[in-house]
């Protein structure tokens, strides 16, 4: 069978396993293990110490004696299907966990009969195609092929998470409990979309801190805004002042702590354009701000008893969660003692602080992978210092102390997390070629400076 047809058949089989995050039962978990066993890869379940949640899966492909170790991270859980009525492509109803194929705007009943050229431009519709089954299928099958051919230069360790789409609830505990099996010289994660469909390399991810603030006066209920105006304090005003101060003080902290930002700015020629600079700073976002009894349709002329705000703070390496948590705690205490908050009780709840992760471009692995991306022939690579969103790579960089680089391999418009998630197959096949080169070559220290210098010309601008 042609290799591309075999590669496609594997992904077609894999996406049929319904591994919706938080709902991966024993049968689905065993189906994933059996799928990889059939490819020649034995996977072991890794649970946290309390045995809760969906386990991660671990395996190892031996390399030659003395070989460095490469950890491949991916996740086998997927987003829920969502509204099934929206799974329609080119007017054809599709099923999220049964791949449907289209070429040139028309459904292809059997992609195996298509020519090789047609396969490149064929679109595969199914949940998990790019996020993340297709991307780690290509990475792992390429490793197995290199091992069989005797060209593998790495010992390859595999870590497939089962809860990434539901917040990686137990991932840190799993890695801490099984760290000896996961030690490596480098971790590569193939996840996410390429930038403008060009070869893409990502060095970091912002972290996150969830903040819940509340303000209450001494009333049992809301009170008449006329009869009690100037008598009973409105907690909304105290809360608004506090939220704004959090935003100001977090950014002020970032101005005073800028080691990561300074290093990234010094290598600005690697990431031309301006968009990346926004992600070097923390971002304070208020996504919920309301009083009791809030209604957009009803006029309620009351001074509310309580007000609540929920914030997410996107963190950088310069703004670790412990420091920002302490900053917010101090602000709440200071505002609670202020004259403006007289008669108001302020409360704080912090949750899910996850740090940022970052691997320096000065490491030789950066130049090595950049060279391999350049050789793909799909255009000049885009290198990204840090993404705005949050992924669990901090578990690998912080707990395992393993440098981690993300190589997104999916088409940029893949609609992951939405209806009609899809893989344009040329990108799927290209990932096999990329990882074949990764497994059969090694970085070297001499490449580092040269790679940084060369990438001035090789790196695409991030500007639209």
Short mmCIF file of C-alpha atoms in Angstrom, two decimals:
data_model
loop_
_atom_site.label_atom_id
_atom_site.label_comp_id
_atom_site.label_asym_id
_atom_site.label_seq_id
_atom_site.Cartn_x
_atom_site.Cartn_y
_atom_site.Cartn_z
CA UNK A 1 0.00 0.00 0.00
CA UNK A 2 1.22 3.52 -0.77
CA UNK A 3 2.60 5.09 2.41
CA UNK A 4 0.25 8.06 2.28
CA UNK A 5 -2.78 5.82 1.92
CA UNK A 6 -1.58 3.79 4.92
CA UNK A 7 -1.04 6.99 6.92
CA UNK A 8 -4.55 8.13 6.08
CA UNK A 9 -6.07 4.77 7.01
CA UNK A 10 -4.48 5.02 10.46
CA UNK A 11 -5.96 8.41 11.21
CA UNK A 12 -9.35 7.31 9.84
CA UNK A 13 -9.34 4.43 12.31
CA UNK A 14 -8.08 6.52 15.21
CA UNK A 15 -10.71 9.29 15.02
CA UNK A 16 -13.46 6.68 15.23
CA UNK A 17 -12.57 6.15 18.91
CA UNK A 18 -14.80 8.60 20.84
CA UNK A 19 -12.42 10.04 23.43
CA UNK A 20 -14.34 13.13 24.54
CA UNK A 21 -12.56 14.78 27.46
CA UNK A 22 -14.07 13.93 30.88
CA UNK A 23 -15.95 11.05 29.21
CA UNK A 24 -13.16 8.65 28.28
CA UNK A 25 -14.48 5.38 29.66
CA UNK A 26 -12.59 2.08 30.05
CA UNK A 27 -13.66 0.84 26.60
CA UNK A 28 -12.44 3.97 24.79
CA UNK A 29 -9.20 3.98 26.77
CA UNK A 30 -8.55 0.35 25.90
CA UNK A 31 -9.37 1.06 22.26
CA UNK A 32 -6.64 3.72 22.19
CA UNK A 33 -4.15 1.31 23.77
CA UNK A 34 -5.13 -1.44 21.30
CA UNK A 35 -4.79 0.95 18.36
CA UNK A 36 -1.20 1.71 19.27
CA UNK A 37 -0.43 -1.91 20.12
CA UNK A 38 -1.41 -2.82 16.57
CA UNK A 39 1.18 -0.31 15.31
CA UNK A 40 3.88 -1.93 17.45
CA UNK A 41 3.79 0.55 20.34
CA UNK A 42 3.00 -0.69 23.85
CA UNK A 43 1.48 2.02 26.03
CA UNK A 44 1.15 1.94 29.82
CA UNK A 45 -1.42 3.90 31.83
CA UNK A 46 -0.05 6.54 34.21
CA UNK A 47 -2.42 7.62 36.98
CA UNK A 48 -1.96 10.27 39.67
CA UNK A 49 -1.37 8.95 43.19
CA UNK A 50 -5.07 9.12 44.07
CA UNK A 51 -6.02 7.15 40.94
CA UNK A 52 -8.54 9.77 39.83
CA UNK A 53 -9.36 11.06 36.37
CA UNK A 54 -8.34 9.85 32.93
CA UNK A 55 -4.78 8.52 32.89
CA UNK A 56 -2.00 9.58 30.59
CA UNK A 57 -0.39 6.94 28.37
CA UNK A 58 3.35 6.29 28.30
CA UNK A 59 5.58 4.30 25.98
CA UNK A 60 9.16 4.10 24.78
CA UNK A 61 10.88 3.32 21.49
CA UNK A 62 14.50 2.30 22.14
CA UNK A 63 17.27 4.05 20.27
CA UNK A 64 20.94 3.17 19.75
CA UNK A 65 23.19 2.87 22.83
CA UNK A 66 23.96 6.24 24.37
CA UNK A 67 21.30 8.03 22.30
CA UNK A 68 19.76 11.23 23.68
CA UNK A 69 16.11 11.03 24.74
CA UNK A 70 13.31 12.84 22.95
CA UNK A 71 9.94 13.13 24.69
CA UNK A 72 6.92 13.45 22.38
CA UNK A 73 3.88 15.00 24.09
CA UNK A 74 0.34 14.90 22.70
CA UNK A 75 -3.19 14.26 23.92
CA UNK A 76 -5.75 11.66 22.90
CA UNK A 77 -8.79 13.34 24.43
CA UNK A 78 -10.92 15.62 22.26
CA UNK A 79 -13.45 18.39 22.58
CA UNK A 80 -17.13 17.37 22.64
CA UNK A 81 -18.83 17.25 19.26
CA UNK A 82 -21.11 20.19 20.06
CA UNK A 83 -24.18 20.91 17.94
CA UNK A 84 -24.45 17.99 15.51
CA UNK A 85 -26.59 20.03 13.13
CA UNK A 86 -23.60 22.29 12.47
CA UNK A 87 -21.43 19.43 11.22
CA UNK A 88 -22.15 20.25 7.59
CA UNK A 89 -19.42 20.61 4.94
CA UNK A 90 -20.17 21.67 1.37
CA UNK A 91 -23.85 21.03 2.11
CA UNK A 92 -23.22 17.46 3.30
CA UNK A 93 -24.12 16.32 6.82
CA UNK A 94 -21.11 14.68 8.50
CA UNK A 95 -20.58 12.67 11.70
CA UNK A 96 -17.97 13.97 14.18
CA UNK A 97 -16.43 10.58 14.95
CA UNK A 98 -16.62 9.12 11.44
CA UNK A 99 -14.30 10.76 8.93
CA UNK A 100 -15.83 12.32 5.83
CA UNK A 101 -13.67 13.42 2.88
CA UNK A 102 -13.96 16.21 0.35
CA UNK A 103 -11.92 17.15 -2.68
CA UNK A 104 -12.43 20.22 -4.84
CA UNK A 105 -15.69 21.03 -3.03
CA UNK A 106 -17.25 17.59 -3.52
CA UNK A 107 -17.56 14.62 -1.18
CA UNK A 108 -15.16 11.78 -1.91
CA UNK A 109 -16.83 8.50 -1.05
CA UNK A 110 -13.58 6.52 -0.96
CA UNK A 111 -10.39 8.58 -0.68
CA UNK A 112 -8.31 5.47 -1.41
CA UNK A 113 -9.23 5.71 -5.07
CA UNK A 114 -7.96 9.29 -5.36
CA UNK A 115 -4.64 9.98 -7.03
CA UNK A 116 -1.67 10.94 -4.86
CA UNK A 117 -2.02 14.56 -6.00
CA UNK A 118 -5.71 14.58 -5.09
CA UNK A 119 -4.95 13.17 -1.66
CA UNK A 120 -2.78 16.20 -0.87
CA UNK A 121 -5.72 18.56 -1.40
CA UNK A 122 -8.33 16.31 0.20
CA UNK A 123 -10.00 17.58 3.37
CA UNK A 124 -10.75 15.17 6.22
CA UNK A 125 -13.65 16.17 8.50
CA UNK A 126 -13.79 14.64 12.00
CA UNK A 127 -13.37 15.55 15.65
CA UNK A 128 -9.76 15.07 16.73
CA UNK A 129 -8.24 15.12 13.26
CA UNK A 130 -5.89 17.97 14.16
CA UNK A 131 -6.51 18.37 17.89
CA UNK A 132 -4.66 16.25 18.57
CA UNK A 133 -4.89 12.75 17.10
CA UNK A 134 -3.63 13.48 13.61
CA UNK A 135 -0.66 15.45 14.86
CA UNK A 136 0.60 12.83 17.30
CA UNK A 137 -0.21 9.96 14.91
CA UNK A 138 2.24 11.45 12.42
CA UNK A 139 4.87 12.07 15.09
CA UNK A 140 4.69 8.56 16.57
CA UNK A 141 4.30 6.54 13.38
CA UNK A 142 7.35 8.31 11.95
CA UNK A 143 9.33 7.25 15.05
CA UNK A 144 8.21 3.64 14.70
CA UNK A 145 9.20 3.67 11.02
CA UNK A 146 12.67 5.05 11.81
CA UNK A 147 13.16 2.37 14.46
CA UNK A 148 12.22 -0.40 12.02
CA UNK A 149 14.57 1.03 9.36
CA UNK A 150 17.44 1.34 11.80
CA UNK A 151 17.80 5.10 11.25
CA UNK A 152 16.49 6.28 14.64
CA UNK A 153 19.13 8.38 16.46
CA UNK A 154 17.04 9.07 19.58
CA UNK A 155 15.46 7.10 22.37
CA UNK A 156 11.85 8.24 21.99
CA UNK A 157 9.55 8.48 24.98
CA UNK A 158 5.85 9.09 24.44
CA UNK A 159 3.43 10.90 26.74
CA UNK A 160 -0.20 11.13 25.62
CA UNK A 161 -2.42 13.06 28.01
CA UNK A 162 -6.09 12.19 28.52
CA UNK A 163 -7.35 15.45 30.06
CA UNK A 164 -5.82 18.27 28.04
CA UNK A 165 -9.17 19.46 26.71
CA UNK A 166 -10.60 19.70 30.23
CA UNK A 167 -7.79 21.71 31.81
CA UNK A 168 -5.13 19.01 32.41
CA UNK A 169 -6.64 18.49 35.85
CA UNK A 170 -4.28 15.71 36.98
CA UNK A 171 -1.40 16.17 34.54
CA UNK A 172 1.05 17.79 36.97
CA UNK A 173 0.38 15.07 39.58
CA UNK A 174 0.92 12.36 36.96
CA UNK A 175 4.22 13.85 35.82
CA UNK A 176 5.44 14.31 39.40
CA UNK A 177 4.55 10.72 40.27
CA UNK A 178 6.14 9.16 37.17
CA UNK A 179 8.95 11.60 36.48
CA UNK A 180 11.67 8.95 36.12
CA UNK A 181 9.95 7.49 33.06
CA UNK A 182 9.59 10.91 31.47
CA UNK A 183 13.10 12.34 31.76
CA UNK A 184 14.42 13.55 28.42
CA UNK A 185 16.91 15.89 26.77
CA UNK A 186 14.19 17.60 24.74
CA UNK A 187 10.39 17.56 24.45
CA UNK A 188 8.55 18.26 21.19
CA UNK A 189 4.81 18.79 21.07
CA UNK A 190 2.98 18.85 17.77
CA UNK A 191 -0.20 20.78 18.52
CA UNK A 192 -2.16 23.74 17.20
CA UNK A 193 -2.36 25.47 13.82
CA UNK A 194 0.49 26.77 11.71
CA UNK A 195 0.81 30.51 11.19
CA UNK A 196 -0.54 31.26 7.70
CA UNK A 197 0.09 27.60 6.78
CA UNK A 198 3.88 28.10 6.94
CA UNK A 199 6.24 25.87 8.95
CA UNK A 200 5.90 27.13 12.52
CA UNK A 201 8.03 26.85 15.66
CA UNK A 202 6.79 28.03 19.07
CA UNK A 203 9.06 28.45 22.10
CA UNK A 204 6.67 29.41 24.87
CA UNK A 205 3.14 29.56 26.25
CA UNK A 206 1.63 32.09 28.65
CA UNK A 207 0.35 30.78 31.97
CA UNK A 208 -2.89 31.66 33.71
CA UNK A 209 -4.26 32.66 37.11
CA UNK A 210 -8.00 32.61 37.87
CA UNK A 211 -9.23 35.30 40.29
CA UNK A 212 -12.69 35.57 41.88
CA UNK A 213 -13.39 38.81 43.74
CA UNK A 214 -16.50 39.70 45.70
CA UNK A 215 -17.71 42.75 47.58
CA UNK A 216 -20.61 42.82 50.06
CA UNK A 217 -22.24 45.48 52.21
CA UNK A 218 -23.99 44.70 55.51
CA UNK A 219 -27.49 44.34 54.08
CA UNK A 220 -29.45 41.10 53.88
CA UNK A 221 -30.91 42.03 50.50
CA UNK A 222 -30.69 44.78 47.91
CA UNK A 223 -32.22 48.03 49.15
CA UNK A 224 -34.12 50.92 47.53
CA UNK A 225 -31.63 53.17 45.70
CA UNK A 226 -33.53 56.33 46.65
CA UNK A 227 -34.33 55.62 50.28
CA UNK A 228 -30.86 54.26 50.97
CA UNK A 229 -28.84 56.35 48.55
CA UNK A 230 -25.87 58.01 50.35
CA UNK A 231 -26.64 55.79 53.34
CA UNK A 232 -25.76 52.24 52.24
CA UNK A 233 -22.52 51.81 50.26
CA UNK A 234 -22.74 50.19 46.84
CA UNK A 235 -20.30 47.23 46.65
CA UNK A 236 -20.07 47.56 42.89
CA UNK A 237 -17.99 50.74 43.11
CA UNK A 238 -15.53 49.23 45.58
CA UNK A 239 -15.19 46.17 43.38
CA UNK A 240 -14.67 48.23 40.22
CA UNK A 241 -11.86 50.20 41.87
CA UNK A 242 -10.22 46.95 42.97
CA UNK A 243 -10.44 45.33 39.53
CA UNK A 244 -8.88 48.34 37.85
CA UNK A 245 -6.11 48.43 40.44
CA UNK A 246 -5.33 44.76 39.79
CA UNK A 247 -4.89 45.56 36.11
CA UNK A 248 -2.63 48.54 36.83
CA UNK A 249 -0.50 46.83 39.47
CA UNK A 250 0.05 43.61 37.49
CA UNK A 251 1.38 45.63 34.58
CA UNK A 252 3.49 47.73 36.92
CA UNK A 253 5.01 44.53 38.36
CA UNK A 254 5.80 43.39 34.81
CA UNK A 255 7.59 46.68 34.07
CA UNK A 256 9.85 46.11 37.06
CA UNK A 257 10.53 42.42 36.29
CA UNK A 258 11.59 42.00 32.68
CA UNK A 259 14.35 39.38 32.33
CA UNK A 260 12.36 37.29 29.86
CA UNK A 261 11.07 40.31 27.98
CA UNK A 262 14.56 41.78 27.61
CA UNK A 263 15.98 38.52 26.24
CA UNK A 264 13.14 38.20 23.77
CA UNK A 265 13.52 41.81 22.63
CA UNK A 266 17.26 41.26 22.11
CA UNK A 267 16.37 38.51 19.62
CA UNK A 268 13.70 40.60 17.93
CA UNK A 269 15.12 39.83 14.50
CA UNK A 270 13.91 36.24 14.92
CA UNK A 271 10.26 37.24 15.06
CA UNK A 272 9.72 40.16 12.74
CA UNK A 273 6.49 42.13 12.97
CA UNK A 274 4.83 43.44 16.10
CA UNK A 275 2.12 41.01 17.17
CA UNK A 276 4.44 38.88 19.30
CA UNK A 277 5.27 41.86 21.55
CA UNK A 278 1.75 41.87 22.98
CA UNK A 279 2.31 38.42 24.46
CA UNK A 280 5.48 39.40 26.32
CA UNK A 281 3.24 41.16 28.86
CA UNK A 282 0.63 39.73 31.22
CA UNK A 283 -3.01 40.34 30.31
CA UNK A 284 -5.70 41.01 32.91
CA UNK A 285 -9.15 40.15 31.61
CA UNK A 286 -12.47 40.62 33.45
CA UNK A 287 -14.88 38.10 31.91
CA UNK A 288 -17.58 38.34 34.59
CA UNK A 289 -18.77 41.45 36.45
CA UNK A 290 -22.22 41.40 38.00
CA UNK A 291 -24.40 42.17 41.00
CA UNK A 292 -27.01 39.94 42.58
CA UNK A 293 -30.21 40.00 40.59
CA UNK A 294 -28.52 41.31 37.45
CA UNK A 295 -30.83 41.48 34.45
CA UNK A 296 -30.41 43.17 31.09
CA UNK A 297 -34.17 43.34 30.61
CA UNK A 298 -35.48 44.45 34.01
CA UNK A 299 -34.88 47.84 35.64
CA UNK A 300 -34.00 47.25 39.30
CA UNK A 301 -33.45 50.51 41.16
CA UNK A 302 -31.67 48.97 44.11
CA UNK A 303 -28.32 49.19 45.79
CA UNK A 304 -27.17 45.57 45.49
CA UNK A 305 -26.10 43.57 48.50
CA UNK A 306 -23.16 41.97 46.69
CA UNK A 307 -21.11 42.21 43.52
CA UNK A 308 -18.79 39.64 41.95
CA UNK A 309 -15.99 39.75 39.40
CA UNK A 310 -14.05 36.94 37.76
CA UNK A 311 -10.70 37.61 36.14
CA UNK A 312 -8.22 35.59 34.18
CA UNK A 313 -4.64 36.84 34.24
CA UNK A 314 -2.42 35.51 31.46
CA UNK A 315 1.07 35.15 32.88
CA UNK A 316 4.55 35.42 31.38
CA UNK A 317 7.89 34.06 32.65
CA UNK A 318 8.40 37.50 34.24
CA UNK A 319 5.10 37.26 36.16
CA UNK A 320 4.98 33.86 37.93
CA UNK A 321 1.68 32.82 39.57
CA UNK A 322 3.08 32.91 43.12
CA UNK A 323 4.18 36.54 42.78
CA UNK A 324 0.97 37.68 41.10
CA UNK A 325 -1.18 35.79 43.61
CA UNK A 326 0.60 37.60 46.45
CA UNK A 327 0.22 40.91 44.64
CA UNK A 328 -3.56 40.40 44.32
CA UNK A 329 -3.85 39.32 47.97
CA UNK A 330 -2.03 42.47 49.08
CA UNK A 331 -4.27 44.66 46.92
CA UNK A 332 -7.43 43.15 48.38
CA UNK A 333 -6.14 43.73 51.91
CA UNK A 334 -5.17 47.33 51.13
CA UNK A 335 -8.50 48.14 49.46
CA UNK A 336 -10.40 46.57 52.36
CA UNK A 337 -8.77 49.09 54.71
CA UNK A 338 -9.37 52.10 52.47
CA UNK A 339 -11.91 54.84 53.24
CA UNK A 340 -13.70 54.15 49.94
CA UNK A 341 -14.48 50.61 51.12
CA UNK A 342 -16.01 51.61 54.46
CA UNK A 343 -18.94 49.33 55.18
CA UNK A 344 -17.79 46.89 52.46
CA UNK A 345 -16.31 43.41 52.92
CA UNK A 346 -13.95 42.29 50.14
CA UNK A 347 -13.18 38.64 49.55
CA UNK A 348 -10.75 36.84 47.25
CA UNK A 349 -10.57 33.33 45.87
CA UNK A 350 -7.62 32.23 43.71
CA UNK A 351 -7.57 29.03 41.68
CA UNK A 352 -5.69 27.12 39.01
CA UNK A 353 -2.47 29.11 38.91
CA UNK A 354 -0.43 27.72 36.02
CA UNK A 355 2.93 29.29 35.15
CA UNK A 356 4.18 30.26 31.75
CA UNK A 357 6.68 28.06 29.95
CA UNK A 358 9.54 29.13 27.72
CA UNK A 359 12.58 27.58 26.03
CA UNK A 360 15.29 29.97 24.91
CA UNK A 361 16.11 30.45 21.24
CA UNK A 362 19.75 30.42 22.27
CA UNK A 363 19.58 26.65 22.74
CA UNK A 364 20.97 24.53 19.87
CA UNK A 365 17.64 22.71 19.46
CA UNK A 366 16.09 25.92 18.13
CA UNK A 367 18.60 26.29 15.29
CA UNK A 368 18.44 22.58 14.49
CA UNK A 369 14.65 22.50 14.19
CA UNK A 370 14.64 25.78 12.28
CA UNK A 371 17.00 24.22 9.73
CA UNK A 372 14.72 21.20 9.34
CA UNK A 373 11.68 23.45 8.89
CA UNK A 374 13.49 25.45 6.22
CA UNK A 375 14.26 22.23 4.35
CA UNK A 376 10.56 21.31 4.13
CA UNK A 377 10.09 23.53 1.08
CA UNK A 378 6.75 24.91 2.32
CA UNK A 379 7.92 28.50 2.65
CA UNK A 380 10.05 30.39 5.14
CA UNK A 381 9.38 29.29 8.74
CA UNK A 382 7.56 31.43 11.27
CA UNK A 383 9.14 31.43 14.72
CA UNK A 384 7.00 32.54 17.66
CA UNK A 385 8.56 33.37 21.07
CA UNK A 386 5.38 32.86 23.09
CA UNK A 387 1.70 32.29 22.43
CA UNK A 388 -1.05 34.28 24.10
CA UNK A 389 -3.06 31.27 25.24
CA UNK A 390 -2.30 28.58 27.82
CA UNK A 391 -1.26 24.94 27.41
CA UNK A 392 0.15 22.48 29.98
CA UNK A 393 3.74 22.62 28.69
CA UNK A 394 4.80 24.23 32.00
CA UNK A 395 4.46 20.79 33.56
CA UNK A 396 7.28 19.57 31.32
CA UNK A 397 9.51 22.67 31.48
CA UNK A 398 9.04 23.31 35.21
CA UNK A 399 8.48 19.92 36.84
CA UNK A 400 10.65 17.79 34.54
CA UNK A 401 13.05 20.65 33.69
CA UNK A 402 13.00 19.53 30.05
CA UNK A 403 13.24 22.17 27.29
CA UNK A 404 10.09 22.08 25.18
CA UNK A 405 9.41 23.25 21.64
CA UNK A 406 6.02 23.22 19.94
CA UNK A 407 5.78 22.42 16.23
CA UNK A 408 2.19 23.07 15.09
CA UNK A 409 1.55 21.00 11.98
CA UNK A 410 -2.14 21.60 11.15
CA UNK A 411 -3.63 23.95 8.58
CA UNK A 412 -4.35 27.34 10.11
CA UNK A 413 -8.12 27.29 9.44
CA UNK A 414 -8.78 23.83 10.90
CA UNK A 415 -11.72 24.84 13.17
CA UNK A 416 -10.46 22.86 16.16
CA UNK A 417 -12.88 23.03 19.12
CA UNK A 418 -15.67 23.95 16.66
CA UNK A 419 -17.95 22.00 14.36
CA UNK A 420 -16.26 20.78 11.16
CA UNK A 421 -12.79 20.31 12.62
CA UNK A 422 -10.72 19.30 9.61
CA UNK A 423 -7.27 18.44 8.33
CA UNK A 424 -6.11 19.43 4.86
CA UNK A 425 -4.14 16.29 4.20
CA UNK A 426 -1.08 17.89 2.62
CA UNK A 427 -0.24 19.21 6.09
CA UNK A 428 -0.77 15.79 7.67
CA UNK A 429 1.55 14.12 5.15
CA UNK A 430 4.13 16.91 5.49
CA UNK A 431 4.35 16.21 9.22
CA UNK A 432 5.52 12.66 8.54
CA UNK A 433 8.36 14.02 6.42
CA UNK A 434 9.32 16.56 9.09
CA UNK A 435 9.45 14.02 11.90
CA UNK A 436 11.40 11.56 9.75
CA UNK A 437 14.10 14.24 9.61
CA UNK A 438 13.85 14.95 13.34
CA UNK A 439 14.37 11.32 14.31
CA UNK A 440 17.31 10.80 11.97
CA UNK A 441 19.36 13.89 12.90
CA UNK A 442 20.69 15.56 16.03
CA UNK A 443 21.24 19.17 17.16
CA UNK A 444 24.74 20.41 17.82
CA UNK A 445 26.03 23.33 19.86
CA UNK A 446 27.78 24.92 16.87
CA UNK A 447 24.42 25.44 15.16
CA UNK A 448 22.99 27.73 17.82
CA UNK A 449 24.61 31.08 16.96
CA UNK A 450 24.46 30.38 13.23
CA UNK A 451 20.78 29.53 13.44
CA UNK A 452 19.96 32.74 15.27
CA UNK A 453 21.79 34.80 12.66
CA UNK A 454 20.34 32.99 9.64
CA UNK A 455 16.78 33.22 10.86
CA UNK A 456 16.68 36.97 10.22
CA UNK A 457 16.08 36.09 6.59
CA UNK A 458 14.29 32.78 7.18
CA UNK A 459 11.58 33.93 9.54
CA UNK A 460 8.30 35.20 8.16
CA UNK A 461 6.73 38.35 9.58
CA UNK A 462 3.80 37.82 11.94
CA UNK A 463 2.13 41.01 10.76
CA UNK A 464 -1.12 40.32 8.86
#
